Coordinates of C-alpha atoms and ligand atoms in Angstrom, one line a residue:
M1 CA 89.3 104.5 121.2
S2 CA 91.5 101.8 119.9
A3 CA 92.1 98.3 121.0
Y4 CA 95.4 96.9 122.1
I5 CA 96.4 93.4 121.1
S6 CA 99.7 92.0 122.4
D7 CA 102.5 91.4 120.0
G8 CA 102.6 87.8 121.2
I9 CA 99.1 87.1 119.9
I10 CA 99.7 88.9 116.7
E11 CA 102.8 86.8 116.1
K12 CA 101.0 83.6 117.0
I13 CA 98.2 84.4 114.5
S14 CA 100.8 85.3 111.9
E15 CA 102.6 82.0 112.4
R16 CA 99.4 80.0 111.9
T17 CA 98.2 81.8 108.7
D18 CA 99.3 81.4 105.2
I19 CA 98.8 84.5 103.1
V20 CA 98.0 82.5 100.0
E21 CA 95.2 80.8 101.8
I22 CA 93.8 84.0 103.2
I23 CA 93.9 85.9 99.9
S24 CA 92.5 83.0 97.9
E25 CA 89.4 83.2 100.0
Y26 CA 88.8 86.5 98.4
I27 CA 90.2 86.3 94.9
P28 CA 91.5 83.5 92.6
L29 CA 95.3 83.2 92.6
K30 CA 97.3 81.7 89.9
K31 CA 100.7 80.1 90.5
A32 CA 103.5 81.9 88.7
G33 CA 106.9 80.5 89.5
K34 CA 107.5 80.7 93.2
N35 CA 104.8 83.4 93.6
Y36 CA 101.1 83.7 92.9
K37 CA 99.5 86.2 90.6
A38 CA 96.1 87.8 90.3
L39 CA 94.2 90.7 88.9
C40 CA 94.5 93.4 91.6
P41 CA 91.3 93.8 93.5
F42 CA 92.2 97.3 94.5
H43 CA 92.5 98.9 91.1
E44 CA 91.1 98.2 87.6
E45 CA 93.6 96.3 85.4
R46 CA 93.6 93.8 82.6
T47 CA 96.9 92.1 83.1
P48 CA 97.8 90.8 86.6
S49 CA 100.3 92.9 88.5
F50 CA 99.2 91.7 91.9
I51 CA 101.7 89.3 93.4
V52 CA 101.5 87.1 96.5
S53 CA 104.7 85.6 97.9
P54 CA 104.2 82.6 100.0
E55 CA 107.9 82.6 100.9
K56 CA 107.8 86.2 102.2
Q57 CA 104.1 86.1 103.3
L58 CA 103.5 89.3 101.5
F59 CA 101.4 90.7 98.8
H60 CA 102.1 93.6 96.5
C61 CA 100.5 95.2 93.5
F62 CA 103.0 96.7 91.1
G63 CA 100.2 98.6 89.5
C64 CA 98.7 100.6 92.3
G65 CA 101.3 100.1 95.0
A66 CA 98.9 98.3 97.5
G67 CA 100.8 95.8 99.6
G68 CA 101.6 94.4 103.0
N69 CA 101.0 91.2 104.9
N70 CA 97.8 89.2 105.6
F71 CA 96.5 91.8 108.1
S72 CA 97.1 94.6 105.6
F73 CA 95.1 92.7 103.0
I74 CA 92.1 92.2 105.3
M75 CA 92.3 95.8 106.5
K76 CA 92.2 97.0 102.9
W77 CA 89.6 94.6 101.7
E78 CA 87.2 94.7 104.6
K79 CA 87.9 98.3 105.4
V80 CA 88.6 97.6 109.0
S81 CA 91.1 98.8 111.5
F82 CA 94.3 96.8 112.4
P83 CA 92.9 95.3 115.6
E84 CA 89.8 94.2 113.7
A85 CA 91.8 92.7 111.0
V86 CA 93.9 90.7 113.5
K87 CA 90.7 89.5 115.1
M88 CA 89.3 88.4 111.8
V89 CA 92.4 86.5 110.8
G90 CA 92.6 85.1 114.3
E91 CA 89.1 83.7 113.9
K92 CA 90.1 82.0 110.7
V93 CA 92.9 80.1 112.5
G94 CA 91.1 79.5 115.8
I95 CA 92.7 82.1 118.0
S96 CA 90.3 84.4 119.6
V97 CA 91.3 88.0 120.2
D98 CA 89.6 90.2 122.6
T99 CA 89.2 93.7 121.3
S100 CA 86.5 95.8 122.8
S101 CA 87.0 98.6 120.3
S102 CA 84.1 99.9 118.3
E103 CA 85.3 103.1 116.8
E104 CA 83.6 103.0 113.5
N105 CA 80.1 103.9 112.5
G106 CA 79.4 106.0 115.6
G107 CA 79.7 103.2 118.1
I108 CA 79.3 100.0 116.2
S109 CA 81.8 98.2 114.0
R110 CA 81.1 96.4 110.8
R111 CA 81.7 93.2 112.7
E112 CA 78.8 94.0 115.0
F113 CA 76.6 94.8 112.0
Y114 CA 77.4 91.4 110.5
Q115 CA 76.7 89.8 113.8
I116 CA 73.3 91.5 114.1
N117 CA 72.5 90.4 110.5
E118 CA 73.5 86.9 111.3
T119 CA 71.2 86.7 114.3
I120 CA 68.3 88.3 112.3
L121 CA 68.9 85.7 109.6
C122 CA 68.5 82.8 112.0
F123 CA 65.3 84.5 113.3
F124 CA 63.9 84.8 109.7
E125 CA 64.8 81.1 109.1
R126 CA 62.9 80.1 112.2
C127 CA 59.9 82.2 111.2
L128 CA 59.7 80.4 107.9
K129 CA 59.7 77.0 109.7
E130 CA 56.7 78.3 111.7
N131 CA 54.8 79.7 108.7
K132 CA 52.9 77.2 106.7
R133 CA 51.6 79.7 104.2
T134 CA 55.1 80.7 103.1
Q135 CA 56.3 77.2 103.0
D136 CA 53.4 76.3 100.7
Y137 CA 54.2 79.3 98.6
L138 CA 57.8 78.2 98.1
K139 CA 56.7 74.6 97.4
I140 CA 54.2 75.7 94.8
R141 CA 56.8 77.9 93.1
G142 CA 59.1 74.8 93.1
M143 CA 61.8 75.9 95.4
G144 CA 63.0 72.7 97.1
E145 CA 64.0 72.4 100.7
E146 CA 67.6 71.8 99.8
V147 CA 68.1 75.2 98.2
Q148 CA 65.9 76.8 100.9
S149 CA 68.4 75.7 103.5
L150 CA 71.5 76.4 101.4
F151 CA 70.4 79.9 100.5
K152 CA 69.1 80.4 104.1
I153 CA 65.7 81.5 102.9
G154 CA 63.5 82.9 105.6
Y155 CA 60.3 84.8 106.4
A156 CA 59.9 88.2 107.8
P157 CA 56.9 88.2 110.1
L158 CA 54.7 91.1 111.2
S159 CA 56.4 94.3 112.4
A160 CA 55.3 93.7 116.0
N161 CA 56.9 90.2 116.1
F162 CA 60.1 91.4 114.7
I163 CA 60.3 94.2 117.2
E164 CA 59.6 91.8 120.0
F165 CA 62.5 89.6 118.9
C166 CA 64.9 92.6 118.7
K167 CA 63.9 93.6 122.2
E168 CA 64.6 90.1 123.5
E169 CA 68.0 90.2 121.9
K170 CA 68.6 93.6 123.4
F171 CA 69.7 95.1 120.1
P172 CA 70.0 98.9 120.3
F173 CA 67.3 100.2 117.9
E174 CA 69.5 102.9 116.5
N175 CA 71.9 100.2 115.3
L176 CA 69.0 98.3 113.7
E177 CA 68.0 101.5 112.0
K178 CA 71.5 102.1 110.7
I179 CA 71.5 98.7 108.9
G180 CA 68.1 99.2 107.6
L181 CA 66.2 96.6 109.6
L182 CA 64.0 99.2 111.4
L183 CA 62.4 102.4 110.2
P184 CA 61.5 105.2 112.6
S185 CA 57.7 105.4 112.9
Q186 CA 56.2 108.3 111.0
K187 CA 53.6 108.8 113.7
G188 CA 55.7 110.1 116.5
E189 CA 57.7 107.7 118.7
G190 CA 58.9 104.2 118.0
Y191 CA 60.0 102.0 115.1
Y192 CA 58.6 99.5 112.7
A193 CA 60.2 96.7 110.8
Y194 CA 61.6 97.3 107.3
F195 CA 60.7 93.8 106.1
R196 CA 57.2 92.7 106.9
E197 CA 55.4 89.6 105.7
R198 CA 57.9 88.8 103.0
V199 CA 60.0 85.8 101.9
I200 CA 63.5 86.7 102.8
F201 CA 66.6 86.1 100.7
P202 CA 69.7 86.9 102.7
I203 CA 72.4 88.7 100.6
F204 CA 76.0 87.6 101.3
T205 CA 79.4 89.1 100.6
P206 CA 81.6 87.0 98.3
E207 CA 83.2 85.7 101.5
G208 CA 79.8 84.6 102.8
K209 CA 78.9 87.2 105.4
V210 CA 75.3 88.4 105.6
C211 CA 75.4 92.0 104.5
G212 CA 71.8 92.6 103.7
F213 CA 68.4 91.1 102.8
G214 CA 66.1 90.9 99.9
G215 CA 62.4 90.4 100.5
R216 CA 59.7 89.3 98.1
V217 CA 55.9 89.7 98.7
L218 CA 53.9 86.5 98.8
D219 CA 51.0 88.1 97.1
D220 CA 51.9 89.8 93.8
H221 CA 49.2 92.5 94.4
H222 CA 51.3 94.1 97.0
S223 CA 54.1 96.4 96.1
P224 CA 56.9 96.7 95.8
K225 CA 57.2 93.1 94.7
Y226 CA 60.9 93.1 95.7
L227 CA 62.6 95.1 98.4
N228 CA 66.3 95.2 99.2
S229 CA 68.0 96.4 102.4
P230 CA 68.8 100.1 102.1
Q231 CA 72.4 101.3 101.6
S232 CA 74.4 101.0 104.8
S233 CA 78.0 100.7 105.8
V234 CA 77.9 96.9 105.2
F235 CA 75.5 96.9 102.3
D236 CA 75.9 98.5 98.9
K237 CA 73.8 96.9 96.3
G238 CA 75.9 98.2 93.5
K239 CA 79.1 96.5 94.9
N240 CA 77.6 93.1 95.4
L241 CA 76.6 90.2 93.3
Y242 CA 74.0 88.0 94.8
G243 CA 75.0 84.3 95.1
L244 CA 78.7 84.8 94.3
N245 CA 79.7 83.3 97.7
F246 CA 77.9 80.1 96.7
T247 CA 78.8 80.0 93.0
K248 CA 82.4 81.4 92.7
E249 CA 84.0 78.0 92.5
F250 CA 81.6 76.8 89.9
I251 CA 82.3 80.0 87.9
K252 CA 85.9 79.3 88.0
K253 CA 85.5 75.7 87.0
E254 CA 83.1 76.4 84.1
K255 CA 85.2 79.4 83.0
S256 CA 82.0 81.4 82.5
V257 CA 79.2 83.0 84.4
I258 CA 75.6 83.4 83.7
L259 CA 74.3 86.8 84.7
V260 CA 70.7 87.0 85.9
E261 CA 68.8 89.7 87.5
G262 CA 67.0 88.3 90.6
Y263 CA 67.7 86.0 93.5
T264 CA 65.0 83.6 92.4
D265 CA 66.5 83.3 88.9
L266 CA 69.8 82.3 90.5
I267 CA 68.2 79.8 93.0
F268 CA 66.2 78.1 90.3
L269 CA 69.2 77.7 88.1
Y270 CA 71.2 76.4 91.0
Q271 CA 68.5 73.9 91.8
I272 CA 68.6 72.3 88.4
G273 CA 72.4 72.1 88.5
I274 CA 73.4 75.2 86.6
R275 CA 75.6 76.7 89.2
N276 CA 77.9 79.2 87.5
V277 CA 75.5 82.0 88.1
V278 CA 75.3 85.4 89.7
A279 CA 72.5 87.9 90.1
S280 CA 73.0 91.6 89.7
L281 CA 70.3 92.7 92.1
G282 CA 68.9 95.2 89.7
T283 CA 68.7 95.9 86.0
S284 CA 71.8 97.9 85.5
L285 CA 75.3 96.6 86.2
T286 CA 77.8 98.8 88.0
P287 CA 81.6 99.1 87.5
P288 CA 82.4 97.4 90.9
Q289 CA 80.1 94.5 89.9
V290 CA 81.9 94.1 86.6
R291 CA 85.3 94.1 88.4
L292 CA 83.9 91.4 90.7
I293 CA 82.9 89.3 87.7
K294 CA 86.2 89.8 86.1
R295 CA 88.0 88.4 89.1
W296 CA 86.4 85.0 88.4
T297 CA 86.0 84.7 84.7
N298 CA 86.3 86.4 81.3
R299 CA 83.1 85.0 79.7
V300 CA 79.7 86.3 80.6
F301 CA 76.3 85.0 79.5
V302 CA 73.7 87.7 79.9
T303 CA 70.2 86.5 80.3
Y304 CA 68.3 89.6 81.1
D305 CA 64.6 89.8 80.3
Q306 CA 64.5 91.3 76.8
D307 CA 61.2 93.2 77.2
K308 CA 61.2 96.8 76.0
A309 CA 61.5 98.5 79.4
G310 CA 64.7 96.6 80.3
I311 CA 66.6 96.9 77.1
S312 CA 68.4 100.2 77.5
A313 CA 69.5 99.3 81.0
T314 CA 70.7 96.0 79.7
L315 CA 72.7 97.7 77.0
R316 CA 74.3 100.1 79.4
G317 CA 75.4 97.2 81.6
I318 CA 76.8 95.4 78.6
D319 CA 78.8 98.4 77.6
L320 CA 80.6 98.1 81.0
L321 CA 81.3 94.5 80.4
L322 CA 82.8 95.4 77.0
E323 CA 85.0 98.1 78.5
A324 CA 86.3 95.5 80.9
D325 CA 87.3 93.4 77.9
L326 CA 84.9 90.5 78.8
E327 CA 83.6 88.1 76.2
I328 CA 79.8 88.5 76.1
R329 CA 77.1 86.3 74.9
I330 CA 73.4 87.0 75.0
V331 CA 70.9 84.4 76.0
D332 CA 67.7 85.2 74.1
L333 CA 64.8 84.2 76.4
P334 CA 61.1 84.3 75.3
E335 CA 59.8 87.9 75.5
G336 CA 58.7 88.9 79.0
M337 CA 60.1 85.8 80.7
D338 CA 63.0 85.8 83.3
P339 CA 65.1 82.7 83.7
A340 CA 63.1 81.5 86.8
E341 CA 59.9 81.6 84.7
V342 CA 61.6 79.9 81.7
I343 CA 62.7 77.0 84.0
E344 CA 59.3 76.9 85.7
K345 CA 57.3 76.9 82.4
K346 CA 59.6 75.4 79.8
G347 CA 62.0 73.3 81.8
K348 CA 65.7 72.7 82.2
D349 CA 66.4 71.4 78.7
F350 CA 64.8 74.4 77.0
F351 CA 67.0 76.7 79.1
I352 CA 70.2 74.8 78.3
K353 CA 69.3 74.9 74.6
K354 CA 68.9 78.7 74.8
L355 CA 72.3 78.8 76.6
R356 CA 73.9 76.9 73.8
E357 CA 72.4 79.1 71.2
A358 CA 73.5 82.3 72.9
K359 CA 74.7 84.8 70.4
E360 CA 77.9 86.7 70.4
Y361 CA 77.0 90.1 71.7
F362 CA 77.8 92.1 68.6
D363 CA 75.9 89.7 66.3
W364 CA 73.0 90.0 68.7
R365 CA 73.2 93.8 68.7
I366 CA 73.3 94.1 64.9
N367 CA 70.4 91.8 64.6
L368 CA 68.5 93.8 67.3
E369 CA 69.1 97.1 65.5
I370 CA 67.9 95.6 62.2
C371 CA 64.8 94.0 63.7
R372 CA 63.9 97.2 65.4
R373 CA 63.3 98.9 62.0
S374 CA 60.8 98.2 59.4
S375 CA 63.1 99.2 56.6
L376 CA 66.8 99.3 55.8
T377 CA 67.3 102.5 53.9
V378 CA 70.6 104.4 53.7
E379 CA 69.3 106.6 56.6
D380 CA 68.5 103.5 58.6
K381 CA 72.0 102.1 58.0
I382 CA 73.6 105.3 59.1
E383 CA 71.6 105.3 62.3
I384 CA 72.5 101.7 63.0
V385 CA 76.2 102.4 62.2
N386 CA 76.2 105.3 64.7
S387 CA 74.5 103.3 67.4
L388 CA 77.0 100.4 66.9
F389 CA 80.0 102.7 66.8
D390 CA 78.9 104.0 70.2
T391 CA 79.4 100.5 71.5
L392 CA 82.4 99.6 69.3
I393 CA 84.4 102.5 70.7
K394 CA 84.4 100.8 74.1
V395 CA 86.1 97.7 72.7
K396 CA 89.8 97.8 73.6
S397 CA 91.4 95.3 71.2
L398 CA 92.1 96.7 67.7
I399 CA 91.9 93.2 66.2
K400 CA 88.5 92.8 67.7
I401 CA 87.4 96.1 66.4
K402 CA 88.5 95.2 62.9
E403 CA 86.7 91.9 63.1
L404 CA 83.5 93.6 64.3
I405 CA 83.6 96.2 61.6
S406 CA 84.0 93.6 58.9
E407 CA 80.9 91.8 60.4
M408 CA 78.9 95.1 60.4
A409 CA 79.9 95.6 56.7
R410 CA 78.6 92.1 55.9
W411 CA 75.3 92.5 57.7
L412 CA 74.6 95.9 56.4
N413 CA 76.0 95.3 53.0
L414 CA 78.4 98.2 53.3
N415 CA 82.0 98.7 52.1
E416 CA 84.3 97.5 54.8
S417 CA 87.2 100.0 54.3
L418 CA 84.7 102.8 54.1
L419 CA 83.2 101.7 57.4
E420 CA 86.7 101.7 58.9
M421 CA 87.3 105.2 57.7
E422 CA 84.0 106.3 59.2
F423 CA 84.9 104.7 62.5
E424 CA 88.2 106.7 62.6
K425 CA 86.2 109.9 62.0
F426 CA 83.7 108.9 64.7
K427 CA 86.5 108.3 67.1
G428 CA 88.0 111.7 66.3
K429 CA 84.8 113.4 67.5
E430 CA 84.9 111.6 70.8
K431 CA 86.6 113.1 73.8
V432 CA 90.2 112.0 73.8
T433 CA 91.0 110.0 76.8
I434 CA 93.5 111.5 79.1
P435 CA 96.8 109.5 78.9
P436 CA 97.8 108.0 82.2
E437 CA 99.8 110.4 84.3
F438 CA 103.4 109.5 84.0
L439 CA 105.0 109.0 87.3
K440 CA 107.6 111.5 88.0
K441 CA 111.0 109.9 87.9
E442 CA 112.4 109.7 91.3
E443 CA 115.4 111.8 91.8
A444 CA 118.8 110.2 92.3
Y445 CA 118.7 111.0 96.0
T446 CA 115.4 109.4 96.8
E447 CA 116.4 106.5 94.6
T448 CA 119.6 106.0 96.6
E449 CA 117.8 106.1 99.9
K450 CA 115.4 103.5 98.5
M451 CA 118.2 101.2 97.5
L452 CA 119.9 101.6 100.8
L453 CA 116.7 100.8 102.7
Q454 CA 116.0 97.8 100.4
L455 CA 119.4 96.4 101.1
M456 CA 119.2 96.8 104.8
L457 CA 115.8 95.2 105.0
N458 CA 117.0 92.2 103.2
D459 CA 120.2 91.6 105.1
E460 CA 120.7 92.2 108.9
E461 CA 124.5 92.6 108.4
I462 CA 123.9 95.5 106.1
L463 CA 121.4 96.9 108.5
K464 CA 124.1 96.9 111.1
I465 CA 126.5 98.8 108.8
V466 CA 123.8 101.4 108.1
K467 CA 123.0 101.8 111.7
E468 CA 126.7 102.5 112.5
K469 CA 127.5 104.7 109.6
W470 CA 124.3 106.5 108.7
N471 CA 122.0 108.1 111.2
T472 CA 118.5 107.1 110.1
E473 CA 117.3 110.6 111.0
N474 CA 119.2 111.6 107.8
F475 CA 116.6 109.8 105.5
V476 CA 115.0 112.7 103.7
N477 CA 112.0 110.7 102.5
S478 CA 109.9 110.5 105.6
S479 CA 108.4 107.1 104.7
Y480 CA 111.8 105.5 104.2
R481 CA 112.9 107.1 107.5
K482 CA 110.1 105.5 109.4
I483 CA 110.6 102.1 107.9
A484 CA 114.3 102.2 108.5
Q485 CA 113.8 103.2 112.1
G486 CA 111.2 100.5 112.6
A487 CA 113.5 97.9 111.2
I488 CA 116.4 99.0 113.4
F489 CA 114.1 99.1 116.5
L490 CA 113.0 95.5 115.8
A491 CA 116.5 94.3 115.0
E492 CA 117.7 95.6 118.3
K493 CA 115.1 93.5 120.0
K494 CA 116.2 90.6 117.8
E495 CA 112.7 90.5 116.4
L496 CA 113.2 91.7 112.9
S497 CA 110.9 89.9 110.4
I498 CA 109.0 91.1 107.4
S499 CA 105.6 90.6 108.9
G500 CA 106.7 91.9 112.3
L501 CA 107.9 95.1 110.6
I502 CA 104.6 95.6 108.7
N503 CA 102.6 95.1 111.9
C504 CA 104.9 97.5 113.7
L505 CA 104.4 100.1 111.0
K506 CA 100.6 99.7 111.1
D507 CA 100.2 102.4 108.5
E508 CA 98.8 101.3 105.1
K509 CA 101.1 103.4 103.0
L510 CA 104.2 102.4 104.9
S511 CA 103.2 98.7 104.7
S512 CA 102.8 99.0 100.9
I513 CA 106.2 100.6 100.5
A514 CA 107.8 98.0 102.8
S515 CA 106.2 95.1 101.0
S516 CA 107.4 96.4 97.6
L517 CA 110.9 96.8 98.9
Y518 CA 110.9 93.1 100.1
L519 CA 109.4 91.8 96.9
E520 CA 111.2 93.8 94.2
N521 CA 114.3 92.2 92.9
I522 CA 117.6 93.7 94.2
P523 CA 119.6 94.6 91.1
L524 CA 122.9 93.8 92.8
E525 CA 124.8 90.5 93.3
N526 CA 125.3 89.4 96.9
N527 CA 129.0 90.0 96.9
V528 CA 128.9 93.6 95.9
R529 CA 126.1 94.7 98.2
K530 CA 128.2 95.8 101.1
Q531 CA 130.4 97.9 99.0
A532 CA 127.4 99.4 97.3
V533 CA 126.0 100.3 100.7
L534 CA 129.2 102.2 101.6
D535 CA 129.1 104.0 98.3
Y536 CA 125.4 105.0 98.8
I537 CA 126.1 106.3 102.2
K538 CA 129.1 108.4 100.8
F539 CA 126.8 109.7 98.1
L540 CA 124.1 110.6 100.5
Q541 CA 126.6 112.3 102.9
K542 CA 128.0 114.3 100.0
K543 CA 124.5 115.5 99.0
K544 CA 123.6 116.2 102.5
D545 CA 126.7 118.4 103.0
E546 CA 125.9 120.2 99.8
I547 CA 122.5 121.0 101.0
E548 CA 123.8 122.2 104.3
K549 CA 126.4 124.4 102.6
E550 CA 123.8 126.0 100.5
E551 CA 121.6 126.7 103.4
V552 CA 124.5 128.3 105.4
L553 CA 125.4 130.4 102.4
K554 CA 121.9 131.6 102.1
K555 CA 121.8 132.6 105.7
A556 CA 125.1 134.4 105.5
V557 CA 123.9 136.4 102.5
E558 CA 120.5 137.2 104.2
S559 CA 122.1 138.3 107.4
E560 CA 124.3 140.7 105.4
K561 CA 121.3 142.1 103.6
C562 CA 119.6 142.8 106.9
G563 CA 122.7 144.5 108.2
D564 CA 123.2 141.8 110.9
E565 CA 127.0 141.9 110.9
E566 CA 127.3 139.6 113.9
G567 CA 125.2 136.9 112.3
A568 CA 126.7 137.3 108.9
K569 CA 130.2 136.8 110.4
K570 CA 129.1 133.6 112.2
W571 CA 127.5 132.1 109.1
W572 CA 130.5 133.0 106.9
M573 CA 132.8 131.2 109.3
K574 CA 130.5 128.2 109.4
Y575 CA 130.4 128.2 105.6
N576 CA 134.2 128.4 105.2
S577 CA 134.7 125.5 107.6
L578 CA 132.2 123.4 105.7
V579 CA 134.0 124.2 102.4
R580 CA 137.3 123.1 104.0
E581 CA 135.8 119.9 105.3
S582 CA 134.4 119.0 102.0
K583 CA 137.8 119.5 100.3
I584 CA 139.4 117.1 102.8
C585 CA 136.9 114.4 102.1
Ligands
LIG1 ZN1 96.6 97.3 92.3

């Protein structure tokens, strides 16, 4: 079941949107000449190859090939269908689109999931207003009303009350189960609420949609102390950073982020005016979270609780930050205290002091390794070196590695060049990383088809020439063929536009190819383009004839082999006429 949206509406929405505005809601864009640049959100990279063109209203990544118009971006980012993407963009510009499609997730779309979460969030907020005990609890803990309302903190009541509300709202219970708000009862029929008698911290996507909830018990004797929504099609703990929707602009402004573990840590910091913060929602960072951080800044302050249980998870997470080439500083907090407690018990100034004293990661690591041991014998030193090499190997910059080795040498009182040699040896033992697969060089034929298509997309006069002199059916590359046919179809209706073509293609791969053809520079001056097109067509025609000749020859020989005299005669005649024709040309 797929929804139909009229071309008129799609066009109207396109006209009102600016791709730069749309994309900057998701990732920070930097002006670069007439275009904008960013680190591509769809693949891991360290230098930006993601381009947004306001002039052409297109985006394209020259690293992974992702590209298209504003709808393609939303489809790819939000993982929604074309109609849903149109609807979402429409909402942003105040044009409502009626789609009654709900093809995903066995009957409900992500949009509906978000809507349910939104309604439940309001319910939890109301419940907090009616629950004196929880209000008092928050007050005692020092969580002011301002942050309570900004972070939309709520309260999950008893299971029966929650179920009653869901019945009133007429939410299908299977859907509530799918997003982890209800659990099937273990004793036979019915359901019970996932969050019961907990303070609720809604979890938002970086764009500010409610994707899940976190709940904390009021009474520390109950367990688990913290409970997050289970994994669902809208909620993946490992792909989200709590608070980013509120703090991304501060992170950008401060050019750094403070990484904490829990929602309360973040809220307390926010409350005292430290706002460039995100919470990892768990002890160990994941690669998608690191990518999310890297989109906003290159400098990370890690403030994890340094008690013994947490340390190995912390180190694993830090290794990921290192691999992503981020600058890391460790904020040493008093043992067993998380940032929320530090602020509660020691105050804002103490925390800021700790932040200022934050050690460069490697210094902190060396120090940690030394402090862990009671002695510093040669064996100890070897152990430390090996453990640090494990981390060092993840650092990408050679200059940085050299610097860190020299630091190690100083701390451990070892010979620097010896240490460098040891590191080379250590690297040799490691698995060699597979070099990036080199793209096969496109053959001359495909390359010519591409040039022809690029020229016709950029100039309607050329498009007319191609239409007259070259049957688009002849495009051997099926993607190019579809794009060329789409362009001609729209040109005939006098409706050819970049965005229109991408909408008409609808397919993600085709949209990416089309956007790259529009955004890549044409390596030909204007005045020679028409002649070039004629040359290309001639070249393609020649190749096509050669292929046809070969095929006819093959058939003639085969027919002879099978003893099919009749057939052989027919194919030989055909072959001879083809040879004659090619001689005339
Ligand atoms: Zn990319």
